[in-house]
Structure formats: C-alpha cells, structure tokens
Short mmCIF file of C-alpha atoms and ligand atoms in Angstrom, two decimals:
data_model
loop_
_atom_site.label_atom_id
_atom_site.label_comp_id
_atom_site.label_asym_id
_atom_site.label_seq_id
_atom_site.Cartn_x
_atom_site.Cartn_y
_atom_site.Cartn_z
CA UNK D 1 21.68 -10.76 -1.98
CA UNK D 2 20.85 -7.34 -2.63
CA UNK D 3 21.80 -4.84 0.39
CA UNK D 4 19.59 -2.74 2.19
CA UNK D 5 19.34 0.80 2.68
CA UNK D 6 16.06 2.49 3.27
CA UNK D 7 17.64 5.90 3.95
CA UNK D 8 17.90 7.18 0.04
CA UNK D 9 15.32 9.97 -0.86
CA UNK D 10 12.83 8.85 -2.70
CA UNK D 11 10.83 11.84 -3.61
CA UNK D 12 12.41 15.04 -5.20
CA UNK D 13 11.89 18.27 -6.91
CA UNK D 14 14.12 19.44 -9.49
CA UNK D 15 15.19 22.87 -8.85
CA UNK D 16 15.40 23.78 -12.76
CA UNK D 17 11.91 22.77 -12.71
CA UNK D 18 9.92 23.96 -10.00
CA UNK D 19 8.36 27.36 -10.11
CA UNK D 20 7.60 27.28 -6.45
CA UNK D 21 3.84 27.25 -6.75
CA UNK D 22 3.63 25.22 -3.43
CA UNK D 23 0.32 23.43 -4.45
CA UNK D 24 3.13 20.46 -3.36
CA UNK D 25 3.36 21.84 0.34
CA UNK D 26 -0.46 22.10 0.86
CA UNK D 27 -1.12 18.36 -0.04
CA UNK D 28 1.82 17.11 2.59
CA UNK D 29 0.57 15.79 5.67
CA UNK D 30 3.45 16.59 7.44
CA UNK D 31 4.80 19.84 6.50
CA UNK D 32 8.26 18.40 4.85
CA UNK D 33 8.23 20.42 1.83
CA UNK D 34 10.46 24.10 2.32
CA UNK D 35 11.04 26.96 0.39
CA UNK D 36 9.79 30.38 -0.39
CA UNK D 37 6.81 30.85 -2.51
CA UNK D 38 7.91 31.60 -6.30
CA UNK D 39 11.42 29.90 -5.33
CA UNK D 40 12.51 26.21 -6.15
CA UNK D 41 11.29 24.00 -3.09
CA UNK D 42 12.98 21.15 -1.28
CA UNK D 43 11.88 17.86 0.31
CA UNK D 44 13.08 17.48 3.90
CA UNK D 45 13.75 13.85 3.55
CA UNK D 46 14.41 13.34 7.90
CA UNK D 47 10.80 14.34 7.71
CA UNK D 48 8.85 13.35 4.66
CA UNK D 49 6.85 9.65 4.87
CA UNK D 50 7.16 9.18 1.07
CA UNK D 51 3.15 9.07 0.45
CA UNK D 52 3.70 10.23 -2.97
CA UNK D 53 1.04 12.84 -2.66
CA UNK D 54 3.13 15.71 -3.69
CA UNK D 55 4.10 13.96 -6.65
CA UNK D 56 0.40 13.35 -7.93
CA UNK D 57 -0.34 17.29 -7.37
CA UNK D 58 2.31 18.72 -9.25
CA UNK D 59 1.50 19.93 -12.69
CA UNK D 60 4.97 21.71 -13.41
CA UNK D 61 6.54 19.89 -16.20
CA UNK D 62 9.38 20.53 -19.00
CA UNK D 63 7.83 20.97 -22.56
CA UNK D 64 10.72 22.44 -23.49
CA UNK D 65 14.03 24.21 -22.22
CA UNK D 66 13.92 28.14 -22.67
CA UNK D 67 16.34 29.27 -24.93
CA UNK D 68 17.65 25.55 -26.16
CA UNK D 69 18.11 24.39 -29.69
CA UNK D 70 16.06 21.10 -29.99
CA UNK D 71 19.22 18.96 -29.33
CA UNK D 72 20.15 20.91 -26.39
CA UNK D 73 16.87 20.49 -25.30
CA UNK D 74 16.95 16.64 -25.99
CA UNK D 75 20.03 16.31 -24.03
CA UNK D 76 19.16 18.12 -21.15
CA UNK D 77 15.47 15.62 -21.07
CA UNK D 78 18.28 12.76 -21.52
CA UNK D 79 19.84 13.76 -18.54
CA UNK D 80 16.87 14.12 -16.16
CA UNK D 81 15.68 10.83 -17.03
CA UNK D 82 19.00 9.34 -16.38
CA UNK D 83 18.93 11.56 -12.51
CA UNK D 84 15.30 9.85 -12.07
CA UNK D 85 16.60 6.18 -13.27
CA UNK D 86 13.42 6.49 -16.13
CA UNK D 87 13.94 3.95 -19.04
CA UNK D 88 15.70 6.41 -21.66
CA UNK D 89 12.71 5.77 -24.22
CA UNK D 90 9.73 7.30 -21.42
CA UNK D 91 7.44 9.37 -22.97
CA UNK D 92 5.64 10.98 -20.32
CA UNK D 93 6.18 14.96 -19.75
CA UNK D 94 8.71 14.83 -16.68
CA UNK D 95 7.11 16.80 -13.96
CA UNK D 96 9.27 19.11 -11.21
CA UNK D 97 8.34 16.70 -8.29
CA UNK D 98 8.92 12.78 -9.12
CA UNK D 99 10.06 9.42 -7.38
CA UNK D 100 13.07 7.25 -8.15
CA UNK D 101 11.91 4.72 -10.84
CA UNK D 102 13.14 0.98 -9.98
CA UNK D 103 11.95 -0.01 -13.64
CA UNK D 104 15.21 -0.12 -15.16
CA UNK D 105 16.72 -2.26 -12.00
CA UNK D 106 13.77 -5.32 -12.43
CA UNK D 107 14.04 -5.36 -16.34
CA UNK D 108 17.29 -5.69 -16.09
CA UNK D 109 16.92 -8.98 -13.25
CA UNK D 110 14.32 -10.29 -15.14
CA UNK D 111 17.00 -11.29 -18.12
CA UNK D 112 18.92 -13.05 -15.64
CA UNK D 113 19.16 -16.70 -16.26
CA UNK D 114 18.27 -19.60 -13.20
CA UNK D 115 15.48 -17.29 -11.31
CA UNK D 116 11.98 -18.42 -10.28
CA UNK D 117 10.41 -14.95 -11.09
CA UNK D 118 7.47 -14.05 -8.92
CA UNK D 119 5.10 -10.95 -8.95
CA UNK D 120 2.52 -9.91 -6.45
CA UNK D 121 0.00 -6.91 -7.07
CA UNK D 122 -1.95 -4.93 -4.43
CA UNK D 123 -5.53 -4.75 -4.07
CA UNK D 124 -5.76 -1.01 -5.86
CA UNK D 125 -3.95 -1.84 -9.18
CA UNK D 126 -6.56 -3.76 -10.62
CA UNK D 127 -8.98 -0.93 -10.66
CA UNK D 128 -6.31 1.88 -12.05
CA UNK D 129 -4.16 0.33 -14.46
CA UNK D 130 -6.51 0.19 -17.27
CA UNK D 131 -6.67 3.78 -17.07
CA UNK D 132 -3.40 4.26 -18.31
CA UNK D 133 -4.70 2.24 -21.32
CA UNK D 134 -7.22 4.94 -22.00
CA UNK D 135 -10.47 2.94 -20.57
CA UNK D 136 -12.67 4.34 -17.90
CA UNK D 137 -11.83 5.53 -14.59
CA UNK D 138 -12.23 2.53 -12.14
CA UNK D 139 -12.03 -0.19 -14.69
CA UNK D 140 -11.63 -3.29 -13.09
CA UNK D 141 -9.09 -5.64 -15.06
CA UNK D 142 -7.39 -8.17 -12.88
CA UNK D 143 -7.67 -11.06 -15.75
CA UNK D 144 -5.37 -8.68 -18.36
CA UNK D 145 -3.26 -7.64 -15.38
CA UNK D 146 -2.45 -10.92 -14.59
CA UNK D 147 -2.18 -12.09 -18.43
CA UNK D 148 0.02 -8.98 -18.75
CA UNK D 149 2.43 -9.69 -15.92
CA UNK D 150 2.78 -13.44 -17.82
CA UNK D 151 3.86 -12.15 -20.99
CA UNK D 152 6.59 -9.30 -18.95
CA UNK D 153 8.17 -12.99 -18.42
CA UNK D 154 6.67 -13.69 -14.52
CA UNK D 155 6.54 -17.89 -13.59
CA UNK D 156 4.07 -16.85 -11.21
CA UNK D 157 1.56 -14.08 -10.58
CA UNK D 158 0.09 -14.03 -7.24
CA UNK D 159 -2.10 -11.59 -5.53
CA UNK D 160 -1.53 -9.31 -2.49
CA UNK D 161 -4.67 -9.32 -1.34
CA UNK D 162 -4.16 -13.18 0.14
CA UNK D 163 -1.54 -11.71 2.10
CA UNK D 164 -4.27 -9.16 2.95
CA UNK D 165 -6.30 -12.25 3.93
CA UNK D 166 -3.21 -13.54 6.17
CA UNK D 167 -3.24 -9.82 7.80
CA UNK D 168 -6.72 -10.16 8.88
CA UNK D 169 -5.81 -13.59 10.66
CA UNK D 170 -2.65 -12.04 12.02
CA UNK D 171 -4.47 -8.60 12.77
CA UNK D 172 -7.67 -9.65 14.17
CA UNK D 173 -5.75 -12.33 16.64
CA UNK D 174 -3.46 -9.61 17.84
CA UNK D 175 -6.40 -7.82 18.84
CA UNK D 176 -8.66 -10.31 20.60
CA UNK D 177 -5.75 -10.95 22.32
CA UNK D 178 -5.01 -7.26 23.26
CA UNK D 179 -8.33 -6.70 24.20
CA UNK D 180 -9.19 -10.10 26.23
CA UNK D 181 -5.19 -9.69 27.64
CA UNK D 182 -5.08 -6.27 28.94
CA UNK D 183 -3.17 -4.05 25.92
CA UNK D 184 -1.93 -1.72 24.86
CA UNK D 185 -5.05 -0.30 23.00
CA UNK D 186 -6.24 1.22 21.39
CA UNK D 187 -4.33 -0.95 18.49
CA UNK D 188 -3.31 0.70 15.38
CA UNK D 189 -3.37 -1.28 12.16
CA UNK D 190 0.70 -1.40 10.42
CA UNK D 191 0.12 -1.93 6.87
CA UNK D 192 0.72 1.80 5.23
CA UNK D 193 4.19 2.18 5.55
CA UNK D 194 3.72 6.04 4.88
CA UNK D 195 1.54 5.84 8.61
CA UNK D 196 4.55 3.41 9.94
CA UNK D 197 7.36 6.00 9.29
CA UNK D 198 5.01 8.82 10.48
CA UNK D 199 4.36 7.38 13.82
CA UNK D 200 8.38 6.51 14.05
CA UNK D 201 9.05 9.97 12.83
CA UNK D 202 6.41 11.86 15.21
CA UNK D 203 4.73 9.57 17.77
CA UNK D 204 7.77 7.04 18.82
CA UNK D 205 6.37 7.16 22.07
CA UNK D 206 3.23 5.05 20.94
CA UNK D 207 4.95 2.93 18.91
CA UNK D 208 4.09 -0.58 20.99
CA UNK D 209 0.21 0.68 20.14
CA UNK D 210 0.98 -0.31 16.66
CA UNK D 211 0.04 -3.86 15.23
CA UNK D 212 3.39 -6.06 15.19
CA UNK D 213 1.91 -7.24 11.64
CA UNK D 214 4.02 -6.67 8.64
CA UNK D 215 1.83 -5.18 6.00
CA UNK D 216 0.34 -8.14 3.44
CA UNK D 217 3.08 -7.06 0.68
CA UNK D 218 5.85 -8.07 3.29
CA UNK D 219 3.32 -10.97 4.66
CA UNK D 220 3.39 -12.34 1.18
CA UNK D 221 6.85 -11.99 0.12
CA UNK D 222 7.98 -13.69 3.49
CA UNK D 223 5.19 -16.67 2.29
CA UNK D 224 6.49 -16.86 -0.99
CA UNK D 225 9.79 -17.46 -0.19
CA UNK D 226 8.88 -20.43 2.68
CA UNK D 227 5.47 -21.82 1.90
CA UNK D 228 5.30 -20.88 -1.76
CA UNK D 229 8.93 -22.50 -2.72
CA UNK D 230 8.29 -25.40 -0.93
CA UNK D 231 5.52 -25.90 -3.33
CA UNK D 232 7.21 -25.29 -6.19
CA UNK D 233 10.24 -27.03 -5.02
CA UNK D 234 12.48 -24.18 -5.64
CA UNK D 235 15.36 -22.61 -3.74
CA UNK D 236 13.95 -19.65 -1.67
CA UNK D 237 17.89 -17.89 -3.27
CA UNK D 238 17.07 -18.08 -6.57
CA UNK D 239 13.74 -16.67 -6.20
CA UNK D 240 13.36 -12.79 -7.66
CA UNK D 241 10.21 -11.21 -5.99
CA UNK D 242 8.75 -8.23 -7.17
CA UNK D 243 5.54 -6.67 -5.74
CA UNK D 244 3.63 -4.29 -8.02
CA UNK D 245 2.13 -1.48 -5.63
CA UNK D 246 -0.11 1.85 -6.15
CA UNK D 247 2.59 3.52 -3.39
CA UNK D 248 5.37 5.14 -3.71
CA UNK D 249 6.75 4.52 0.09
CA UNK D 250 6.96 0.82 -0.46
CA UNK D 251 10.02 0.36 -1.98
CA UNK D 252 11.34 2.10 1.23
CA UNK D 253 9.30 -0.69 3.11
CA UNK D 254 10.71 -3.08 1.00
CA UNK D 255 14.08 -2.15 2.37
CA UNK D 256 13.91 -2.02 5.99
CA UNK D 257 16.78 -4.05 7.21
CA UNK D 258 14.41 -6.02 9.43
CA UNK D 259 11.71 -7.09 6.46
CA UNK D 260 13.78 -10.32 5.53
CA UNK D 261 13.36 -13.90 7.48
CA UNK D 262 16.56 -16.85 7.46
CA UNK D 263 18.64 -14.36 5.42
CA UNK D 264 16.28 -14.09 2.46
CA UNK D 265 14.61 -10.33 1.79
CA UNK D 266 11.06 -10.90 1.96
CA UNK D 267 10.18 -8.69 -1.48
CA UNK D 268 13.38 -7.82 -3.62
CA UNK D 269 11.81 -4.98 -5.61
CA UNK D 270 8.61 -2.78 -5.84
CA UNK D 271 7.06 -1.14 -8.80
CA UNK D 272 4.13 1.47 -8.91
CA UNK D 273 1.34 1.02 -10.99
CA UNK D 274 2.41 3.75 -13.55
CA UNK D 275 5.90 1.63 -13.98
CA UNK D 276 3.87 -1.35 -14.82
CA UNK D 277 1.67 0.50 -17.19
CA UNK D 278 5.08 1.97 -18.73
CA UNK D 279 6.79 -1.52 -19.13
CA UNK D 280 3.95 -3.27 -20.50
CA UNK D 281 3.81 -0.31 -23.04
CA UNK D 282 7.23 -0.59 -23.45
CA UNK D 283 6.95 -4.28 -24.99
CA UNK D 284 4.27 -3.55 -26.96
CA UNK D 285 1.50 -5.50 -25.06
CA UNK D 286 -1.52 -4.54 -26.46
CA UNK D 287 -3.15 -4.58 -22.47
CA UNK D 288 -6.94 -3.54 -23.68
CA UNK D 289 -6.98 -6.96 -26.02
CA UNK D 290 -5.80 -9.53 -23.30
CA UNK D 291 -7.29 -12.53 -22.81
CA UNK D 292 -8.53 -12.62 -18.96
CA UNK D 293 -6.37 -15.22 -16.74
CA UNK D 294 -6.28 -16.42 -13.58
CA UNK D 295 -3.69 -15.62 -10.69
CA UNK D 296 -1.50 -18.59 -9.59
CA UNK D 297 -2.63 -20.82 -6.58
CA UNK D 298 -2.80 -21.05 -3.67
CA UNK D 299 -0.77 -17.62 -3.29
CA UNK D 300 -3.24 -15.71 -5.69
CA UNK D 301 -6.40 -16.82 -4.52
CA UNK D 302 -8.33 -13.97 -2.11
CA UNK D 303 -11.52 -13.55 -0.32
CA UNK D 304 -14.04 -10.47 -0.58
CA UNK D 305 -12.30 -9.21 2.44
CA UNK D 306 -8.55 -9.15 1.14
CA UNK D 307 -9.94 -7.26 -1.87
CA UNK D 308 -11.08 -4.11 0.17
CA UNK D 309 -7.77 -3.12 1.99
CA UNK D 310 -7.18 -0.96 -1.27
CA UNK D 311 -9.51 1.16 0.23
CA UNK D 312 -9.88 3.98 3.22
CA UNK D 313 -12.02 1.51 6.08
CA UNK D 314 -11.32 -1.55 4.25
CA UNK D 315 -8.90 -3.48 6.58
CA UNK D 316 -11.54 -2.38 9.30
CA UNK D 317 -14.37 -3.45 7.22
CA UNK D 318 -12.40 -6.95 6.69
CA UNK D 319 -11.15 -7.34 10.31
CA UNK D 320 -14.67 -7.07 11.94
CA UNK D 321 -16.18 -9.85 9.23
CA UNK D 322 -13.52 -12.17 10.76
CA UNK D 323 -13.45 -10.79 14.24
CA UNK D 324 -16.51 -10.64 14.68
CA UNK D 325 -17.16 -14.51 13.75
CA UNK D 326 -14.07 -15.58 15.69
CA UNK D 327 -15.09 -13.93 19.22
CA UNK D 328 -18.97 -14.59 19.19
CA UNK D 329 -19.45 -18.19 16.92
CA UNK D 330 -21.69 -16.38 15.18
CA UNK D 331 -22.89 -15.48 11.63
CA UNK D 332 -22.06 -11.93 10.96
CA UNK D 333 -25.68 -11.06 9.81
CA UNK D 334 -24.57 -8.21 6.81
CA UNK D 335 -21.48 -7.93 5.46
CA UNK D 336 -21.19 -5.00 3.93
CA UNK D 337 -20.54 -2.32 6.74
CA UNK D 338 -21.52 1.05 5.42
CA UNK D 339 -20.43 3.07 9.06
CA UNK D 340 -16.47 2.28 7.88
CA UNK D 341 -17.15 3.28 4.64
CA UNK D 342 -17.20 7.01 3.58
CA UNK D 343 -14.84 9.94 2.54
CA UNK D 344 -14.19 11.74 5.62
CA UNK D 345 -10.98 12.07 7.34
CA UNK D 346 -11.74 10.63 10.62
CA UNK D 347 -14.85 7.97 10.90
CA UNK D 348 -15.79 6.26 14.37
CA UNK D 349 -18.35 3.84 15.20
CA UNK D 350 -19.16 1.50 17.85
CA UNK D 351 -19.91 -1.92 17.48
CA UNK D 352 -21.43 -4.24 19.73
CA UNK D 353 -19.53 -7.44 19.13
CA UNK D 354 -20.74 -10.25 21.34
CA UNK D 355 -20.61 -8.87 25.58
CA UNK D 356 -18.02 -6.31 23.92
CA UNK D 357 -18.99 -2.76 23.00
CA UNK D 358 -16.03 -2.75 20.59
CA UNK D 359 -14.94 1.25 19.67
CA UNK D 360 -13.30 1.98 16.15
CA UNK D 361 -12.19 4.30 14.26
CA UNK D 362 -10.70 4.89 10.69
CA UNK D 363 -8.37 7.79 9.67
CA UNK D 364 -7.87 8.51 5.96
CA UNK D 365 -4.70 10.94 5.49
CA UNK D 366 -1.99 11.73 7.98
CA UNK D 367 -3.27 15.13 8.62
CA UNK D 368 -6.07 13.89 10.15
CA UNK D 369 -4.11 11.57 12.67
CA UNK D 370 -2.73 13.96 14.69
CA UNK D 371 -5.79 14.67 16.30
CA UNK D 372 -6.38 11.64 17.41
CA UNK D 373 -2.66 10.51 18.45
CA UNK D 374 -2.24 13.33 20.88
CA UNK D 375 -5.88 12.08 22.55
CA UNK D 376 -4.12 8.50 22.71
CA UNK D 377 -0.79 10.24 24.11
CA UNK D 378 -2.82 12.40 26.75
CA UNK D 379 -4.82 8.75 27.79
CA UNK D 380 -8.10 10.19 26.70
CA UNK D 381 -8.81 7.82 23.92
CA UNK D 382 -10.84 4.97 24.43
CA UNK D 383 -10.82 2.97 21.37
CA UNK D 384 -9.91 -0.16 20.61
CA UNK D 385 -8.70 -0.19 17.09
CA UNK D 386 -7.71 2.25 14.86
CA UNK D 387 -6.77 1.74 11.01
CA UNK D 388 -4.82 4.68 9.73
CA UNK D 389 -4.19 4.89 5.96
CA UNK D 390 -1.72 7.47 4.60
CA UNK D 391 -3.31 8.85 1.64
CA UNK D 392 -6.93 10.89 1.33
CA UNK D 393 -8.93 8.10 -0.01
CA UNK D 394 -6.29 4.62 1.27
CA UNK D 395 -4.49 2.96 -1.47
CA UNK D 396 -6.71 4.09 -4.48
CA UNK D 397 -5.30 7.40 -4.25
CA UNK D 398 -1.81 6.08 -4.02
CA UNK D 399 1.21 8.37 -5.25
CA UNK D 400 2.18 5.91 -7.63
CA UNK D 401 -1.00 5.54 -9.09
CA UNK D 402 -2.29 6.96 -12.71
CA UNK D 403 -1.48 10.63 -12.43
CA UNK D 404 -4.16 13.25 -12.52
CA UNK D 405 -3.67 16.47 -13.63
CA UNK D 406 -7.49 18.06 -12.27
CA UNK D 407 -9.11 18.14 -9.01
CA UNK D 408 -12.38 17.21 -10.72
CA UNK D 409 -10.74 13.69 -12.28
CA UNK D 410 -9.27 12.78 -8.99
CA UNK D 411 -12.39 12.87 -7.63
CA UNK D 412 -13.93 11.14 -10.13
CA UNK D 413 -11.62 8.54 -10.48
CA UNK D 414 -11.55 7.97 -6.39
CA UNK D 415 -14.84 7.36 -6.37
CA UNK D 416 -14.83 5.06 -9.56
CA UNK D 417 -12.22 3.25 -8.13
CA UNK D 418 -13.51 2.48 -4.25
CA UNK D 419 -16.64 1.55 -6.06
CA UNK D 420 -15.25 -0.83 -8.69
CA UNK D 421 -13.15 -2.44 -5.17
CA UNK D 422 -16.50 -2.92 -3.41
CA UNK D 423 -18.04 -4.59 -6.66
CA UNK D 424 -15.42 -6.77 -6.63
CA UNK D 425 -15.41 -7.90 -2.94
CA UNK D 426 -19.72 -8.19 -3.65
CA UNK D 427 -18.56 -10.47 -6.43
CA UNK D 428 -16.76 -12.65 -4.30
CA UNK D 429 -17.97 -16.49 -3.27
CA UNK D 430 -16.06 -16.10 -0.43
CA UNK D 431 -15.92 -12.53 1.39
CA UNK D 432 -14.21 -13.14 4.72
CA UNK D 433 -10.44 -14.19 5.31
CA UNK D 434 -11.10 -17.11 7.43
CA UNK D 435 -13.14 -18.94 4.99
CA UNK D 436 -10.76 -18.43 2.13
CA UNK D 437 -9.90 -22.35 1.69
CA UNK D 438 -6.33 -21.41 0.76
CA UNK D 439 -5.90 -19.71 3.94
CA UNK D 440 -7.57 -22.35 6.08
CA UNK D 441 -5.09 -24.77 4.32
CA UNK D 442 -2.06 -22.58 4.45
CA UNK D 443 -2.49 -22.58 8.53
CA UNK D 444 -3.42 -26.29 8.49
CA UNK D 445 -0.17 -27.22 6.80
CA UNK D 446 2.22 -24.67 7.15
CA UNK D 447 1.69 -21.84 9.67
CA UNK D 448 -0.06 -23.86 12.03
CA UNK D 449 -1.82 -21.24 14.12
CA UNK D 450 -2.34 -17.03 13.65
CA UNK D 451 0.41 -15.48 16.50
CA UNK D 452 2.01 -18.91 16.62
CA UNK D 453 5.83 -19.69 16.36
CA UNK D 454 5.88 -19.83 12.29
CA UNK D 455 3.72 -16.45 11.95
CA UNK D 456 5.75 -14.67 14.12
CA UNK D 457 8.95 -15.43 12.61
CA UNK D 458 7.95 -14.55 8.95
CA UNK D 459 4.57 -12.21 9.53
CA UNK D 460 5.65 -9.96 12.29
CA UNK D 461 7.93 -7.12 12.56
CA UNK D 462 9.22 -4.65 15.06
CA UNK D 463 9.28 -0.15 14.54
CA UNK D 464 12.25 2.09 15.34
CA UNK D 465 12.21 5.59 16.52
CA UNK D 466 12.95 8.11 13.57
CA UNK D 467 12.79 11.23 14.93
CA UNK D 468 12.49 13.46 18.38
CA UNK D 469 8.74 13.38 18.43
CA UNK D 470 6.19 15.33 16.94
CA UNK D 471 7.63 18.89 15.58
CA UNK D 472 4.37 19.70 12.78
CA UNK D 473 1.08 20.91 12.88
CA UNK D 474 -2.25 19.26 14.35
CA UNK D 475 -5.20 18.99 13.08
CA UNK D 476 -8.89 19.70 14.52
CA UNK D 477 -11.35 18.72 11.59
CA UNK D 478 -14.87 17.09 12.22
CA UNK D 479 -15.14 13.46 12.91
CA UNK D 480 -18.36 11.40 11.24
CA UNK D 481 -19.34 9.40 14.54
CA UNK D 482 -21.61 6.37 14.79
CA UNK D 483 -22.35 5.30 18.20
CA UNK D 484 -24.14 2.38 19.54
CA UNK D 485 -23.88 0.60 16.02
CA UNK D 486 -25.27 -3.08 16.79
CA UNK D 487 -24.46 -5.77 13.57
CA UNK D 488 -27.74 -6.84 13.46
S1 LIG F 501 6.01 12.42 -0.43
FE1 LIG F 501 4.70 13.22 1.11
S2 LIG F 501 5.14 13.38 2.85
FE2 LIG F 501 7.26 13.85 1.26
S3 LIG F 501 6.85 15.73 0.47
FE3 LIG F 501 5.34 14.73 -0.17
S4 LIG F 501 3.73 15.16 0.29
FE4 LIG F 501 4.99 15.57 2.13
S1 LIG F 502 -2.54 4.55 2.17
FE1 LIG F 502 -1.33 2.86 0.72
S2 LIG F 502 -0.87 4.31 -1.17
FE2 LIG F 502 -0.97 5.49 0.57
S3 LIG F 502 1.00 5.12 1.45
FE3 LIG F 502 -0.32 3.98 2.60
S4 LIG F 502 0.10 1.92 1.76
FE4 LIG F 502 1.10 3.43 0.19
#
C-alpha cells in the first residue's frame, strides 16, 4: 500500500523563470508568496493552502533560454520537465509557477497486472475538459469523458457527483442534528480541502465548527473500496482508485493520513483536468469524436443536486433542497434557489424552513472568509450554515482547470462553465440527493442511516491544527444579502 505523506510541497515557483511580477501574490488569498518585486518569488509552504490560483495566473514561461544553443535549450527544458514530474513528451509551455504532476505515477500503475482500475470524476471536469480540445468554454461532455476514461484502461468509471449526493445526506443530517441539539453553530462545509487547510492553519480554535463529513471525493473513494468492492466481488487490496479533479489541493487531501478505512487508502491518486487532457492527447484518443457513454452503475448515477457542487453556492443549494424536505415533510416548491447563486465573495440569506428561520452564508474565495470567521470567533455570527469554497467561483475555477492567460477569458469561461453546470442540473429528472434511487439503495443495503455506525466509520473524519492561528490579512468586503427569503 502507498505510504502517505501530505507534507511535500505541491506548488512551486521556478526561480530561473520567475521575473518577480508578483501577479501571483495579488491572487494568493493567504499571502503565502514571498519576495521583492523584480526578484524571484518563493511559496511559503507552511502558509500555502494549495489552491493553485497562483499557477492559474502565472504568465511567465520558458520559450527558450537566452544564450543557449538549441541542444542546450532542449536539455534545460527536459531537466525542468523531470523536476516537475511531467511526461517527457509534454508540449505545453513551462510556466514559472507550477504544481507537481502525478500522471507518470498513474500511467505506470495502470500497466500493473491484477488490478481492478476505478476512476471517479469531479462535477467541474465535465464542463471544462472539452476546452483543452478546442471546444467552446463550458462545453458539457460527461459522455465523451466516460468514453475516454474507458479507453485509457479503467474498468469502472464512477462519478464524484454520486459522492456529492452522499455528502448531502450526511451533512444535511448533521446540520439538522446540530440545529436541534445545540450546535456547535454555525456549521461550515468541509468539502474543499484548501478551505479545510486554511481553517487548520488560521483558525484552529474553530475546527469543531467544520462538518465532520469527508469530501465527496473521499466519501466515494471509501465506498468504492467497501460497497463497490462487494458489488464487483473484488478484493479492496486489488483496487487502484484514481480521482480526476479540477483542484491542486485534492492530492494533499487524498494523502492525509486519516483518509483511509480498514487499512485501505480511500483514493490512491489524483489527476487534474489538465493532466487528464494531456493523457488523452498522449494516447492519441480523438476526444471530439468519441461517442457518448454512460457512467457505471450504481456509483456513477447522480442527481442534479450532486452536479451543482462544482460551482460556488452549489453545496448550499443542494443541502437546502434536501434539508427543507427532511425537516418539513413537504415538497420544496421551487428547486432553483437564486439567493445562493451569484458572483459576490459573500452571499447571505435567511430561509424559512418550516418553523426554523435558517440563516445561511456562502463564501467564494478564501480572502473573503476572514471576515466571517473573525465574527464567529467573537461570538457575533448567528448563521446556522456556511459554505466556503477556496477558489473564486468554486471548483469550476480550480487551480487544476485549463489554464487561461487573459482575465477576460477567465471571466467568460467561469460564466460558461457555471451556466453549463446549472443546465446539466436542470436537465436531470432527479434533482434532489435524497430522491436518487441509487442513494436510497445504498442506505437500504449498506449504510443503514445517515450518521449511522457504518457512515461514521467510512464517511466522516477529523481535522488537525496546523498553525498558531491567524497571521495574515483580514478582508472587509460588501456582502450581498437577502434576508427573510421564504421558499413559497
Ligand atoms: S497555491 Fe494558493 S495559497 Fe498557495 S501560494 Fe498559490 S495562491 Fe497562495
Ligand atoms: S474550490 Fe474546488 S478546486 Fe478550489 S480548492 Fe476548493 S475543492 Fe479545490
């Protein structure tokens, strides 16, 4: 079994390429980029939350090395490719800010005999992967992605969206329990590993406010090697489980020592959207002309609620769709909850759920989290439930997504990906996690009940202090508020 080491730095800046423009420092939410203007920058790994936003924005790359002959230039490029653990034949420019690649490790493991190879894909990949093949921003391609993953050699193609549906069952139940049994409140979501790491470094005294739920990726990983192994009649030890994520922080999460059950790692390795795209190209797969294929059942069958986890506000919307019905025993009159949708750094609302006036907040981008957390620390924050996602528009804008050089392209792409995710949700017949028949079956056949003994063992986790407390800036930004919202 793989040993775990979540202390290796993931994000790097190549001092031979960095010009010290400090665009990376401007987007870093935790001031982890250090250095003088005009000089090479460094990443303070103790503070870095691995969101990858600096990698996304870096526009300095090696086209050639001044004064080098073509042979020397090629040798220097190869040296850097090896340092980054990228495939030797990679053609993309080498930018100064980069993250470590896992593709070589995964491609090697895929050739080992006797393994049952399983892959899962995050909600935000299906609206961005096609961009790497020249298609317009936000093109939705779940079917082509499933087909490509089978051609890369996976025996089962499952979906993190199913894990998102499970998360709603567990997190929604946890919220109801905290609201009715005395907290601690507010409860924060825990599905973004950059946010979790941020809380562990900057606000360790608030860790009991985080939901104990593992992220959808880790939940699905644990289910793949337990429930899934039983259904497929394979030994968990023979399963090689890979996750495709839009995120540079997910490998860190996957390597956390606590992310295992019964001696098996929940997930063995993580690849980003860009790594998957490169792998597809490297294998000569004609992505654009692949036929659409289905995800495998049951762990690849998801509701519309599971699919909106990829965008800021999505976890909150999915949780309210289920929480409302579980608390009131009434049908939610309207599924599209506009008050949590939007682009502001903080959005707040009060929602009438039966007799309860539920106060919720959504935070997009960690630089905006300080403000709310300071209020929670001071005992001045009376929200019940707060969603925090590390990246500015949620996972559709993750550090592992296709790299876009221009600000106007990033804005256009984030809007198109978001609209595509909401369209995908609207096209689903089942749009609430608790109505997904495969989720109902999972609880009937295997888990028993949300927060039950088996769930607790496989799907919940703990957090650990990683720093002395808040060291960096506070933010004061305007908040979009919608108080007294009533779902009728
Ligand atoms: S990965 Fe995120 S937290 Fe780390 S240095 Fe880059 S922008 Fe800052
Ligand atoms: S918002 Fe999504 S992509 Fe960004 S750090 Fe969090 S989980 Fe990763």
